[in-house]
mmCIF file of C-alpha atoms in Angstrom:
data_model
loop_
_atom_site.group_PDB
_atom_site.id
_atom_site.type_symbol
_atom_site.label_atom_id
_atom_site.label_comp_id
_atom_site.label_asym_id
_atom_site.label_seq_id
_atom_site.Cartn_x
_atom_site.Cartn_y
_atom_site.Cartn_z
ATOM 1 C CA MET O 1 -305.999 145.425 -102.547
ATOM 2 C CA PHE O 2 -306.024 146.437 -106.356
ATOM 3 C CA GLU O 3 -307.572 146.798 -109.665
ATOM 4 C CA LEU O 4 -306.599 145.612 -112.533
ATOM 5 C CA LYS O 5 -306.696 148.502 -114.366
ATOM 6 C CA ASN O 6 -305.628 149.785 -117.913
ATOM 7 C CA LYS O 7 -304.520 146.889 -119.504
ATOM 8 C CA GLN O 8 -301.880 146.745 -122.530
ATOM 9 C CA LEU O 9 -301.576 144.523 -125.106
ATOM 10 C CA TYR O 10 -299.461 141.330 -125.767
ATOM 11 C CA ILE O 11 -298.880 138.707 -127.202
ATOM 12 C CA THR O 12 -300.704 135.448 -126.018
ATOM 13 C CA GLU O 13 -299.124 133.027 -123.900
ATOM 14 C CA LEU O 14 -296.210 135.202 -123.504
ATOM 15 C CA PHE O 15 -295.968 135.281 -120.083
ATOM 16 C CA ASP O 16 -296.792 131.742 -119.792
ATOM 17 C CA ILE O 17 -295.205 129.489 -118.253
ATOM 18 C CA SER O 18 -294.928 126.132 -120.627
ATOM 19 C CA ASP O 19 -291.554 124.630 -119.685
ATOM 20 C CA ASN O 20 -288.837 124.270 -117.080
ATOM 21 C CA TYR O 21 -291.011 125.116 -113.690
ATOM 22 C CA CYS O 22 -288.916 124.770 -111.471
ATOM 23 C CA SER O 23 -290.485 125.949 -107.423
ATOM 24 C CA LEU O 24 -288.235 128.237 -105.852
ATOM 25 C CA ILE O 25 -289.613 128.306 -102.283
ATOM 26 C CA ASN O 26 -292.429 127.359 -100.943
ATOM 27 C CA ASP O 27 -294.362 127.294 -97.639
ATOM 28 C CA GLY O 28 -295.509 124.261 -97.569
ATOM 29 C CA ALA O 29 -298.508 124.869 -99.809
ATOM 30 C CA VAL O 30 -298.173 127.645 -102.031
ATOM 31 C CA ASP O 31 -295.177 128.618 -104.242
ATOM 32 C CA LEU O 32 -293.235 131.292 -103.542
ATOM 33 C CA LEU O 33 -290.853 131.824 -106.110
ATOM 34 C CA TYR O 34 -290.974 129.521 -109.491
ATOM 35 C CA ARG O 35 -289.073 129.957 -112.673
ATOM 36 C CA GLY O 36 -289.836 128.145 -116.326
ATOM 37 C CA THR O 37 -289.482 129.651 -119.193
ATOM 38 C CA ASN O 38 -292.756 130.340 -122.201
ATOM 39 C CA LYS O 39 -293.308 128.320 -125.708
ATOM 40 C CA PHE O 40 -290.696 130.323 -127.038
ATOM 41 C CA GLY O 41 -288.181 129.646 -124.717
ATOM 42 C CA SER O 42 -287.583 132.920 -123.210
ATOM 43 C CA ASN O 43 -286.966 132.272 -118.881
ATOM 44 C CA ILE O 44 -290.226 133.562 -117.078
ATOM 45 C CA LEU O 45 -289.584 134.409 -113.081
ATOM 46 C CA GLY O 46 -293.016 134.789 -110.523
ATOM 47 C CA SER O 47 -292.777 136.128 -108.012
ATOM 48 C CA ILE O 48 -295.669 136.482 -105.228
ATOM 49 C CA LEU O 49 -297.766 139.628 -104.400
ATOM 50 C CA PHE O 50 -300.333 138.488 -102.077
ATOM 51 C CA GLU O 51 -302.764 135.783 -101.112
ATOM 52 C CA ASP O 52 -307.082 136.752 -100.822
ATOM 53 C CA ASP O 53 -308.697 134.155 -98.607
ATOM 54 C CA GLU O 54 -312.175 135.982 -99.448
ATOM 55 C CA ASN O 55 -311.907 135.089 -103.083
ATOM 56 C CA LEU O 56 -309.116 132.293 -103.123
ATOM 57 C CA TYR O 57 -306.802 133.156 -105.186
ATOM 58 C CA LEU O 58 -303.194 134.250 -105.402
ATOM 59 C CA ARG O 59 -301.271 136.872 -107.270
ATOM 60 C CA TYR O 60 -298.258 136.884 -109.028
ATOM 61 C CA ILE O 61 -295.604 138.676 -111.038
ATOM 62 C CA HIS O 62 -294.792 137.209 -113.774
ATOM 63 C CA SER O 63 -291.181 139.423 -115.318
ATOM 64 C CA ILE O 64 -289.523 137.824 -118.387
ATOM 65 C CA VAL O 65 -285.989 137.773 -117.745
ATOM 66 C CA SER O 66 -282.294 137.175 -120.129
ATOM 67 C CA ASP O 67 -280.232 134.056 -118.982
ATOM 68 C CA GLU O 68 -277.576 136.070 -117.366
ATOM 69 C CA THR O 69 -280.652 138.166 -115.277
ATOM 70 C CA LEU O 70 -282.110 135.682 -114.122
ATOM 71 C CA ASN O 71 -277.985 133.833 -113.499
ATOM 72 C CA ASP O 72 -277.926 137.031 -111.775
ATOM 73 C CA PHE O 73 -280.529 136.307 -109.291
ATOM 74 C CA LEU O 74 -280.232 132.859 -108.323
ATOM 75 C CA ASN O 75 -276.657 133.979 -107.426
ATOM 76 C CA LYS O 76 -277.990 136.844 -105.419
ATOM 77 C CA ARG O 77 -276.901 139.732 -107.137
ATOM 78 C CA ILE O 78 -279.072 141.978 -108.476
ATOM 79 C CA SER O 79 -282.933 141.761 -106.810
ATOM 80 C CA LEU O 80 -286.498 140.765 -107.360
ATOM 81 C CA ARG O 81 -286.882 144.538 -106.634
ATOM 82 C CA SER O 82 -284.368 145.635 -109.324
ATOM 83 C CA ILE O 83 -285.667 142.838 -112.215
ATOM 84 C CA ILE O 84 -289.476 144.184 -111.833
ATOM 85 C CA TYR O 85 -288.335 148.404 -111.573
ATOM 86 C CA ASP O 86 -286.522 147.408 -114.880
ATOM 87 C CA SER O 87 -289.190 146.690 -116.770
ATOM 88 C CA ASN O 88 -291.997 149.085 -118.089
ATOM 89 C CA SER O 89 -294.770 146.601 -117.885
ATOM 90 C CA VAL O 90 -296.240 144.020 -115.326
ATOM 91 C CA PHE O 91 -297.807 140.940 -116.512
ATOM 92 C CA ILE O 92 -300.100 140.187 -112.870
ATOM 93 C CA VAL O 93 -301.398 136.701 -112.738
ATOM 94 C CA ASP O 94 -304.354 135.792 -110.594
ATOM 95 C CA LYS O 95 -304.351 131.567 -109.939
ATOM 96 C CA GLY O 96 -306.542 129.328 -107.887
ATOM 97 C CA TYR O 97 -305.346 127.154 -105.284
ATOM 98 C CA ASN O 98 -305.951 124.843 -107.383
ATOM 99 C CA ASN O 99 -303.762 126.120 -109.974
ATOM 100 C CA ASP O 100 -306.118 127.101 -112.767
ATOM 101 C CA ILE O 101 -305.415 130.877 -114.386
ATOM 102 C CA LYS O 102 -308.781 133.305 -113.376
ATOM 103 C CA ASP O 103 -307.047 136.421 -114.591
ATOM 104 C CA SER O 104 -304.163 138.216 -116.139
ATOM 105 C CA ALA O 105 -303.292 141.707 -117.797
ATOM 106 C CA LEU O 106 -300.337 143.904 -118.569
ATOM 107 C CA ILE O 107 -301.020 147.046 -116.924
ATOM 108 C CA PRO O 108 -297.989 149.404 -116.374
ATOM 109 C CA LEU O 109 -294.696 149.608 -114.204
ATOM 110 C CA GLU O 110 -296.901 152.722 -112.490
ATOM 111 C CA ASP O 111 -300.302 151.216 -111.574
ATOM 112 C CA LEU O 112 -298.222 148.340 -109.732
ATOM 113 C CA PRO O 113 -299.124 150.308 -106.131
ATOM 114 C CA SER O 114 -295.264 150.779 -104.023
ATOM 115 C CA ASP O 115 -297.119 148.446 -101.719
ATOM 116 C CA TYR O 116 -296.711 145.767 -102.929
ATOM 117 C CA LEU O 117 -293.146 146.227 -104.580
ATOM 118 C CA PRO O 118 -290.758 144.207 -102.966
ATOM 119 C CA LEU O 119 -287.984 145.363 -100.638
ATOM 120 C CA GLU O 120 -285.290 146.704 -101.874
ATOM 121 C CA LYS O 121 -282.394 143.841 -100.583
ATOM 122 C CA SER O 122 -284.827 141.264 -102.360
ATOM 123 C CA TYR O 123 -282.111 138.856 -103.246
ATOM 124 C CA CYS O 124 -283.306 134.809 -104.572
ATOM 125 C CA PRO O 125 -283.310 132.877 -100.248
ATOM 126 C CA SER O 126 -280.792 130.565 -100.045
ATOM 127 C CA PHE O 127 -283.100 127.666 -101.142
ATOM 128 C CA VAL O 128 -282.475 123.711 -100.738
ATOM 129 C CA LYS O 129 -282.599 121.226 -103.645
ATOM 130 C CA ARG O 130 -282.344 117.157 -103.823
ATOM 131 C CA ASN O 131 -279.771 117.225 -106.167
ATOM 132 C CA THR O 132 -279.085 114.551 -109.366
ATOM 133 C CA PHE O 133 -277.166 113.164 -111.246
ATOM 134 C CA GLU O 134 -278.760 114.417 -114.126
ATOM 135 C CA TYR O 135 -277.506 117.077 -115.900
ATOM 136 C CA THR O 136 -278.467 118.911 -118.911
ATOM 137 C CA PHE O 137 -276.161 121.755 -120.884
ATOM 138 C CA SER O 138 -278.310 123.899 -123.157
ATOM 139 C CA LEU O 139 -276.341 125.837 -125.968
ATOM 140 C CA LYS O 140 -277.966 129.237 -126.938
ATOM 141 C CA GLY O 141 -277.333 131.591 -128.936
ATOM 142 C CA GLY O 142 -277.306 132.263 -132.721
ATOM 143 C CA LEU O 143 -278.949 128.938 -134.397
ATOM 144 C CA ALA O 144 -278.829 127.310 -130.966
ATOM 145 C CA ASP O 145 -281.990 129.726 -130.554
ATOM 146 C CA THR O 146 -283.341 127.626 -134.113
ATOM 147 C CA HIS O 147 -283.362 124.065 -132.217
ATOM 148 C CA LYS O 148 -280.470 123.435 -134.567
ATOM 149 C CA ALA O 149 -276.491 122.755 -134.455
ATOM 150 C CA GLU O 150 -274.075 121.587 -137.001
ATOM 151 C CA PRO O 151 -273.237 118.132 -135.552
ATOM 152 C CA LEU O 152 -269.655 118.182 -135.958
ATOM 153 C CA ILE O 153 -270.027 121.557 -133.762
ATOM 154 C CA MET O 154 -272.133 118.721 -131.872
ATOM 155 C CA SER O 155 -270.434 116.203 -131.190
ATOM 156 C CA ASP O 156 -267.307 118.280 -130.273
ATOM 157 C CA THR O 157 -268.953 120.064 -127.881
ATOM 158 C CA ASN O 158 -270.616 116.790 -126.414
ATOM 159 C CA SER O 159 -267.137 115.597 -126.004
ATOM 160 C CA LYS O 160 -265.572 118.606 -124.120
ATOM 161 C CA ILE O 161 -268.290 118.273 -121.352
ATOM 162 C CA TYR O 162 -267.776 114.668 -121.506
ATOM 163 C CA LYS O 163 -264.673 115.673 -119.838
ATOM 164 C CA LEU O 164 -265.417 118.313 -118.369
ATOM 165 C CA LEU O 165 -267.657 115.782 -116.071
ATOM 166 C CA ASN O 166 -265.187 113.097 -115.928
ATOM 167 C CA SER O 167 -262.261 115.978 -114.940
ATOM 168 C CA ALA O 168 -264.883 116.882 -111.870
ATOM 169 C CA THR O 169 -265.951 113.382 -110.475
ATOM 170 C CA THR O 170 -262.396 111.325 -110.025
ATOM 171 C CA PHE O 171 -261.715 111.801 -106.700
ATOM 172 C CA LEU O 172 -264.993 109.951 -106.289
ATOM 173 C CA ASN O 173 -262.893 106.097 -107.123
ATOM 174 C CA GLU O 174 -260.695 107.349 -103.861
ATOM 175 C CA LEU O 175 -264.132 106.161 -102.240
ATOM 176 C CA ASP O 176 -264.529 103.224 -104.107
ATOM 177 C CA ILE O 177 -267.091 104.641 -105.432
ATOM 178 C CA VAL O 178 -266.976 104.277 -109.655
ATOM 179 C CA PRO O 179 -268.647 106.988 -111.800
ATOM 180 C CA LYS O 180 -270.030 106.518 -115.435
ATOM 181 C CA ILE O 181 -271.424 109.211 -117.335
ATOM 182 C CA TYR O 182 -273.812 108.425 -119.807
ATOM 183 C CA SER O 183 -274.568 111.020 -122.589
ATOM 184 C CA GLU O 184 -278.247 112.137 -124.684
ATOM 185 C CA VAL O 185 -278.908 113.986 -127.011
ATOM 186 C CA ALA O 186 -282.486 115.091 -125.887
ATOM 187 C CA LEU O 187 -283.623 114.808 -130.252
ATOM 188 C CA ALA O 188 -281.274 115.189 -133.406
ATOM 189 C CA GLY O 189 -280.261 118.414 -133.788
ATOM 190 C CA SER O 190 -281.084 119.699 -130.196
ATOM 191 C CA PHE O 191 -279.565 122.306 -128.592
ATOM 192 C CA GLN O 192 -279.993 120.317 -125.552
ATOM 193 C CA LEU O 193 -277.328 118.188 -124.016
ATOM 194 C CA ASN O 194 -278.030 115.455 -121.420
ATOM 195 C CA PHE O 195 -275.886 113.825 -120.033
ATOM 196 C CA GLU O 196 -276.584 111.359 -116.427
ATOM 197 C CA ILE O 197 -273.579 110.086 -114.663
ATOM 198 C CA SER O 198 -274.344 106.843 -112.269
ATOM 199 C CA LEU O 199 -272.363 106.130 -109.230
ATOM 200 C CA ASN O 200 -271.456 102.276 -108.855
ATOM 201 C CA GLU O 201 -270.554 101.986 -104.909
ATOM 202 C CA LYS O 202 -268.726 98.275 -103.568
ATOM 203 C CA PRO O 203 -271.709 96.728 -101.740
ATOM 204 C CA SER O 204 -271.502 97.558 -97.971
ATOM 205 C CA LEU O 205 -273.070 96.998 -95.491
ATOM 206 C CA PHE O 206 -273.250 100.490 -93.962
ATOM 207 C CA SER O 207 -273.822 101.832 -97.678
ATOM 208 C CA LYS O 208 -274.613 105.833 -97.469
ATOM 209 C CA SER O 209 -277.052 107.591 -99.440
ATOM 210 C CA SER O 210 -275.035 109.576 -101.825
ATOM 211 C CA ASN O 211 -277.370 112.980 -101.429
ATOM 212 C CA ASP O 212 -274.453 115.106 -99.987
ATOM 213 C CA ILE O 213 -272.384 113.846 -102.803
ATOM 214 C CA LYS O 214 -275.126 114.915 -105.439
ATOM 215 C CA THR O 215 -275.546 118.161 -103.848
ATOM 216 C CA PHE O 216 -271.120 118.584 -103.218
ATOM 217 C CA PHE O 217 -271.013 118.475 -107.688
ATOM 218 C CA SER O 218 -274.097 121.358 -108.207
ATOM 219 C CA GLU O 219 -272.490 123.409 -106.026
ATOM 220 C CA PHE O 220 -269.364 122.619 -108.105
ATOM 221 C CA LEU O 221 -269.677 123.184 -110.827
ATOM 222 C CA ASN O 222 -272.309 126.410 -109.163
ATOM 223 C CA TYR O 223 -268.213 127.787 -108.324
ATOM 224 C CA ILE O 224 -266.552 127.397 -111.046
ATOM 225 C CA PHE O 225 -268.418 128.524 -113.742
ATOM 226 C CA ASP O 226 -270.182 132.043 -111.702
ATOM 227 C CA LYS O 227 -268.590 132.568 -108.435
ATOM 228 C CA LEU O 228 -264.405 131.363 -110.126
ATOM 229 C CA PRO O 229 -265.003 134.548 -112.814
ATOM 230 C CA GLU O 230 -265.416 137.415 -109.957
ATOM 231 C CA GLU O 231 -262.485 135.701 -107.912
ATOM 232 C CA SER O 232 -258.830 137.484 -106.733
ATOM 233 C CA GLN O 233 -256.092 136.562 -108.959
ATOM 234 C CA ASP O 234 -254.831 134.633 -107.001
ATOM 235 C CA VAL O 235 -257.792 133.253 -104.890
ATOM 236 C CA LEU O 236 -255.951 128.997 -105.279
ATOM 237 C CA LYS O 237 -252.684 130.184 -105.109
ATOM 238 C CA ASN O 238 -252.536 132.040 -101.835
ATOM 239 C CA GLU O 239 -254.519 130.204 -99.193
ATOM 240 C CA GLU O 240 -254.359 133.769 -97.005
ATOM 241 C CA LYS O 241 -256.510 134.551 -100.347
ATOM 242 C CA SER O 242 -259.393 131.934 -99.816
ATOM 243 C CA SER O 243 -262.567 132.799 -100.242
ATOM 244 C CA LYS O 244 -266.008 131.796 -98.468
ATOM 245 C CA GLU O 245 -267.315 129.933 -101.299
ATOM 246 C CA LEU O 246 -263.993 128.042 -101.590
ATOM 247 C CA LYS O 247 -263.793 127.090 -97.959
ATOM 248 C CA LEU O 248 -267.348 126.352 -98.123
ATOM 249 C CA LEU O 249 -265.999 123.172 -100.948
ATOM 250 C CA PHE O 250 -263.336 122.224 -98.937
ATOM 251 C CA GLY O 251 -265.477 121.483 -95.807
ATOM 252 C CA GLU O 252 -267.530 119.659 -97.996
ATOM 253 C CA ILE O 253 -265.504 117.658 -99.647
ATOM 254 C CA LYS O 254 -263.790 116.753 -96.275
ATOM 255 C CA ASN O 255 -267.206 115.418 -94.619
ATOM 256 C CA ILE O 256 -268.190 113.285 -98.173
ATOM 257 C CA TYR O 257 -264.442 111.554 -97.200
ATOM 258 C CA ASN O 258 -264.636 111.733 -93.803
ATOM 259 C CA SER O 259 -268.597 110.661 -93.309
ATOM 260 C CA ARG O 260 -267.169 106.919 -95.701
ATOM 261 C CA ASN O 261 -264.602 107.128 -93.328
ATOM 262 C CA VAL O 262 -261.655 108.904 -95.253
ATOM 263 C CA VAL O 263 -259.966 110.193 -92.515
ATOM 264 C CA LEU O 264 -256.990 113.337 -95.122
ATOM 265 C CA ASN O 265 -255.224 116.599 -93.089
ATOM 266 C CA ASP O 266 -257.295 119.544 -94.195
ATOM 267 C CA GLU O 267 -253.991 120.481 -96.996
ATOM 268 C CA THR O 268 -254.934 117.811 -98.258
ATOM 269 C CA PHE O 269 -258.754 118.388 -98.613
ATOM 270 C CA GLU O 270 -258.112 121.555 -99.920
ATOM 271 C CA GLN O 271 -255.786 120.717 -102.342
ATOM 272 C CA LYS O 272 -257.871 118.117 -103.872
ATOM 273 C CA ILE O 273 -260.521 121.440 -104.524
ATOM 274 C CA ILE O 274 -257.402 122.909 -106.728
ATOM 275 C CA ASP O 275 -256.885 119.825 -108.204
ATOM 276 C CA LEU O 276 -261.023 119.435 -109.435
ATOM 277 C CA ILE O 277 -261.477 122.823 -110.706
ATOM 278 C CA THR O 278 -257.704 123.573 -112.242
ATOM 279 C CA TYR O 279 -259.064 120.190 -114.409
ATOM 280 C CA SER O 280 -262.510 120.945 -114.770
ATOM 281 C CA VAL O 281 -261.684 123.883 -116.089
ATOM 282 C CA ASP O 282 -259.188 122.508 -118.473
ATOM 283 C CA SER O 283 -261.205 120.423 -119.985
ATOM 284 C CA ILE O 284 -263.208 122.503 -121.629
ATOM 285 C CA LYS O 285 -260.794 125.566 -122.743
ATOM 286 C CA ASP O 286 -261.025 124.421 -126.351
ATOM 287 C CA ILE O 287 -264.954 124.857 -126.701
ATOM 288 C CA GLU O 288 -265.522 125.883 -129.683
ATOM 289 C CA TYR O 289 -268.603 128.449 -129.230
ATOM 290 C CA LYS O 290 -269.540 127.774 -133.103
ATOM 291 C CA GLY O 291 -274.043 128.290 -133.741
ATOM 292 C CA TYR O 292 -274.346 129.648 -130.177
ATOM 293 C CA ASN O 293 -272.650 131.470 -128.022
ATOM 294 C CA LYS O 294 -273.432 130.356 -123.834
ATOM 295 C CA ILE O 295 -274.231 126.965 -122.322
ATOM 296 C CA GLU O 296 -276.632 126.824 -119.394
ATOM 297 C CA ILE O 297 -276.120 124.268 -117.145
ATOM 298 C CA SER O 298 -279.065 122.843 -115.388
ATOM 299 C CA ASN O 299 -279.961 120.400 -112.954
ATOM 300 C CA ARG O 300 -282.593 118.348 -113.324
ATOM 301 C CA LEU O 301 -283.801 118.075 -109.626
ATOM 302 C CA GLN O 302 -284.736 114.249 -107.740
ATOM 303 C CA ASN O 303 -289.043 115.876 -108.087
ATOM 304 C CA GLY O 304 -288.679 116.979 -112.283
ATOM 305 C CA GLU O 305 -288.527 120.049 -112.222
ATOM 306 C CA ILE O 306 -285.501 122.036 -114.066
ATOM 307 C CA LEU O 307 -282.731 123.968 -111.892
ATOM 308 C CA PRO O 308 -280.180 126.211 -113.368
ATOM 309 C CA ILE O 309 -277.088 126.429 -112.061
ATOM 310 C CA ALA O 310 -274.109 128.600 -114.153
ATOM 311 C CA LEU O 311 -273.501 129.617 -117.237
ATOM 312 C CA ILE O 312 -271.079 129.026 -118.692
ATOM 313 C CA LYS O 313 -270.359 132.320 -121.732
ATOM 314 C CA THR O 314 -267.339 132.611 -124.351
ATOM 315 C CA ASP O 315 -264.925 134.713 -122.571
ATOM 316 C CA TYR O 316 -265.470 132.145 -120.030
ATOM 317 C CA TYR O 317 -261.732 130.828 -120.060
ATOM 318 C CA GLU O 318 -259.656 133.646 -120.047
ATOM 319 C CA THR O 319 -261.459 135.406 -117.175
ATOM 320 C CA VAL O 320 -260.108 132.411 -115.141
ATOM 321 C CA VAL O 321 -256.956 131.110 -116.993
ATOM 322 C CA ASN O 322 -254.657 133.012 -114.706
ATOM 323 C CA LYS O 323 -256.579 131.922 -112.140
ATOM 324 C CA ILE O 324 -255.650 128.221 -111.789
ATOM 325 C CA PHE O 325 -252.716 126.352 -111.917
ATOM 326 C CA LYS O 326 -251.663 124.864 -115.631
ATOM 327 C CA PRO O 327 -252.356 120.735 -115.778
ATOM 328 C CA GLU O 328 -249.246 118.553 -115.647
ATOM 329 C CA GLN O 329 -250.459 116.672 -118.045
ATOM 330 C CA GLU O 330 -249.726 120.063 -120.787
ATOM 331 C CA GLU O 331 -245.630 120.364 -119.166
ATOM 332 C CA LYS O 332 -245.285 116.472 -119.157
ATOM 333 C CA LEU O 333 -243.353 115.879 -121.997
ATOM 334 C CA ASP O 334 -243.917 112.516 -123.785
ATOM 335 C CA GLU O 335 -241.738 109.611 -122.776
ATOM 336 C CA ILE O 336 -240.419 107.254 -125.453
ATOM 337 C CA VAL O 337 -238.236 104.408 -125.351
ATOM 338 C CA PHE O 338 -237.860 101.966 -128.478
ATOM 339 C CA ASP O 339 -237.041 98.257 -128.516
ATOM 340 C CA GLU O 340 -233.647 97.064 -127.705
ATOM 341 C CA ASN O 341 -234.176 94.643 -129.671
ATOM 342 C CA PRO O 342 -235.899 92.798 -132.774
ATOM 343 C CA LYS O 343 -238.909 92.030 -131.026
ATOM 344 C CA ASP O 344 -242.429 89.920 -132.317
ATOM 345 C CA TYR O 345 -244.692 91.765 -133.888
ATOM 346 C CA LYS O 346 -248.158 90.672 -135.148
ATOM 347 C CA ILE O 347 -249.420 93.633 -137.743
ATOM 348 C CA GLN O 348 -251.634 93.365 -141.622
ATOM 349 C CA VAL O 349 -250.815 95.564 -143.756
ATOM 350 C CA TYR O 350 -253.352 98.611 -144.889
ATOM 351 C CA SER O 351 -250.817 100.518 -147.008
ATOM 352 C CA LEU O 352 -247.280 100.433 -148.527
ATOM 353 C CA ASN O 353 -245.109 102.908 -150.735
ATOM 354 C CA ASN O 354 -243.444 99.836 -152.836
ATOM 355 C CA GLU O 355 -240.394 102.046 -152.759
ATOM 356 C CA SER O 356 -239.584 103.503 -150.025
ATOM 357 C CA GLY O 357 -240.103 101.089 -147.845
ATOM 358 C CA ASN O 358 -243.331 103.317 -145.337
ATOM 359 C CA GLY O 359 -246.578 102.487 -144.381
ATOM 360 C CA GLY O 360 -248.789 102.143 -141.956
ATOM 361 C CA ALA O 361 -250.490 98.247 -139.974
ATOM 362 C CA TYR O 362 -252.562 97.298 -137.892
ATOM 363 C CA PHE O 363 -250.707 96.383 -134.651
ATOM 364 C CA VAL O 364 -252.906 92.823 -133.534
ATOM 365 C CA VAL O 365 -252.078 92.038 -129.720
ATOM 366 C CA ASP O 366 -254.655 89.748 -127.578
ATOM 367 C CA ASP O 367 -257.632 90.625 -130.252
ATOM 368 C CA ASN O 368 -257.423 94.313 -129.704
ATOM 369 C CA VAL O 369 -255.879 96.231 -133.326
ATOM 370 C CA SER O 370 -254.860 100.268 -133.469
ATOM 371 C CA LYS O 371 -253.540 101.962 -136.551
ATOM 372 C CA ILE O 372 -249.175 101.826 -136.404
ATOM 373 C CA SER O 373 -246.631 103.278 -138.668
ATOM 374 C CA LEU O 374 -244.929 100.673 -140.810
ATOM 375 C CA HIS O 375 -241.239 101.642 -142.040
ATOM 376 C CA LEU O 376 -238.942 98.778 -144.192
ATOM 377 C CA LYS O 377 -235.079 98.871 -144.402
ATOM 378 C CA GLY O 378 -233.043 97.150 -146.367
ATOM 379 C CA LYS O 379 -234.262 96.694 -150.104
ATOM 380 C CA THR O 380 -234.902 99.363 -152.962
ATOM 381 C CA ASP O 381 -238.354 97.260 -154.088
ATOM 382 C CA TYR O 382 -240.496 95.722 -152.001
ATOM 383 C CA HIS O 383 -242.892 94.081 -154.377
ATOM 384 C CA GLY O 384 -244.273 90.011 -154.348
ATOM 385 C CA THR O 385 -242.195 90.430 -150.312
ATOM 386 C CA VAL O 386 -244.485 89.164 -147.502
ATOM 387 C CA TYR O 387 -245.348 93.110 -146.773
ATOM 388 C CA THR O 388 -247.527 93.821 -149.887
ATOM 389 C CA LYS O 389 -248.969 90.291 -149.730
ATOM 390 C CA SER O 390 -250.332 91.191 -146.619
ATOM 391 C CA LEU O 391 -251.454 94.086 -148.362
ATOM 392 C CA ASP O 392 -252.808 92.191 -150.780
ATOM 393 C CA ASP O 393 -254.762 89.491 -149.417
ATOM 394 C CA LYS O 394 -255.659 90.913 -145.547
ATOM 395 C CA ASN O 395 -254.007 89.189 -144.252
ATOM 396 C CA SER O 396 -252.102 89.766 -140.512
ATOM 397 C CA ILE O 397 -248.216 88.559 -140.743
ATOM 398 C CA ASP O 398 -246.309 87.448 -137.980
ATOM 399 C CA ILE O 399 -242.952 90.450 -138.277
ATOM 400 C CA GLN O 400 -239.531 91.004 -136.359
ATOM 401 C CA GLY O 401 -238.786 94.784 -135.535
ATOM 402 C CA ILE O 402 -237.873 97.763 -133.519
ATOM 403 C CA GLY O 403 -240.965 99.550 -131.931
ATOM 404 C CA LYS O 404 -241.405 103.151 -131.022
ATOM 405 C CA TRP O 405 -243.602 103.430 -128.058
ATOM 406 C CA ILE O 406 -244.785 107.067 -127.072
ATOM 407 C CA ASN O 407 -246.487 106.537 -123.707
ATOM 408 C CA GLY O 408 -247.306 103.284 -123.094
ATOM 409 C CA VAL O 409 -248.841 102.983 -127.247
ATOM 410 C CA LEU O 410 -246.803 101.419 -130.212
ATOM 411 C CA LYS O 411 -247.255 104.001 -133.104
ATOM 412 C CA GLU O 412 -244.385 102.774 -135.257
ATOM 413 C CA ILE O 413 -242.763 100.101 -136.327
ATOM 414 C CA THR O 414 -238.960 100.024 -137.856
ATOM 415 C CA VAL O 415 -238.142 96.891 -140.368
ATOM 416 C CA ASN O 416 -234.453 95.648 -141.493
ATOM 417 C CA LEU O 417 -235.084 93.310 -143.874
#
């Protein structure tokens, strides 16, 4: 045991965890490794030093770490020893068995006996967590650190993240599981965006738990945002260059399908993962990092703890764009079809140039309304026509015209009078 000497002054509550606590490693009775945030929003990594059975307390080190350092530690790129060594001072916390704080002190690094330092290869152990389909995307840096965001930027980012989650869950439909994504901003003007994915599965006598899907989804997000930027340029395009991490995803999605009696060949499973990665990455390529400079993805575990999954940085897309395939929808040309003969349409005119005959109208079909362009031809003046009457009275009218359809959607009608 060592005594706490040469105590240093520090800001009150700087090293205290107040939110987002998550036990990373537990021996069945004691948390050996954990993380959380202080009241200022900084990450705290807690690691056990020893247990004093005589005086009935546990001694821990609390280290303040950046988002990047925490992410690198959780993904086994840096060790706990290096994190502690990079600090000039060490914050010691003594906790009773009921988790009450008995003592705490900030001491110089040299006062920490070398016998208590973690080993050279003290990388974060692999841990098993019960994942859920509740995710938080935290905007960080710049204006977001003041818990504020511009409404239009927040709305656009929210929409892009929805597209990401929607793209990443498309495979579930093949398993007769319909995912429904719900979005809820944590607080007005908050920097956190909360999402929940609800799985609506067709009733079955042999329904299977969705825990394997939840685990896969968490690992999939970790792969595309943490592992993919470090992969070789042809990891998705050359089977021989597939990494260990990518092969694990291949195997996990295969197990998900096979356990639900959907059997496909290995090449199909591999292509499914590649497609999921391609469309998921493409869905967020246009995110505008205004008022923030990174997004932290976290999963709310079944016990309510918050576990960071990955970081999305401003240069993310540039690091992976050459590794993915170009989505088919970008290469596919618009399918444009014109009616062969005039057809009956019900419209309500909302704007019209009485001289040119160009305007806009609401297209009404089966109580559904959409906006289209309207082009009238054959006259030099359209005053006193049924079209101006529709505009003035705000009434629907039945007409005949040539419709222009783009990708199956009516976009404009041309009428010859």
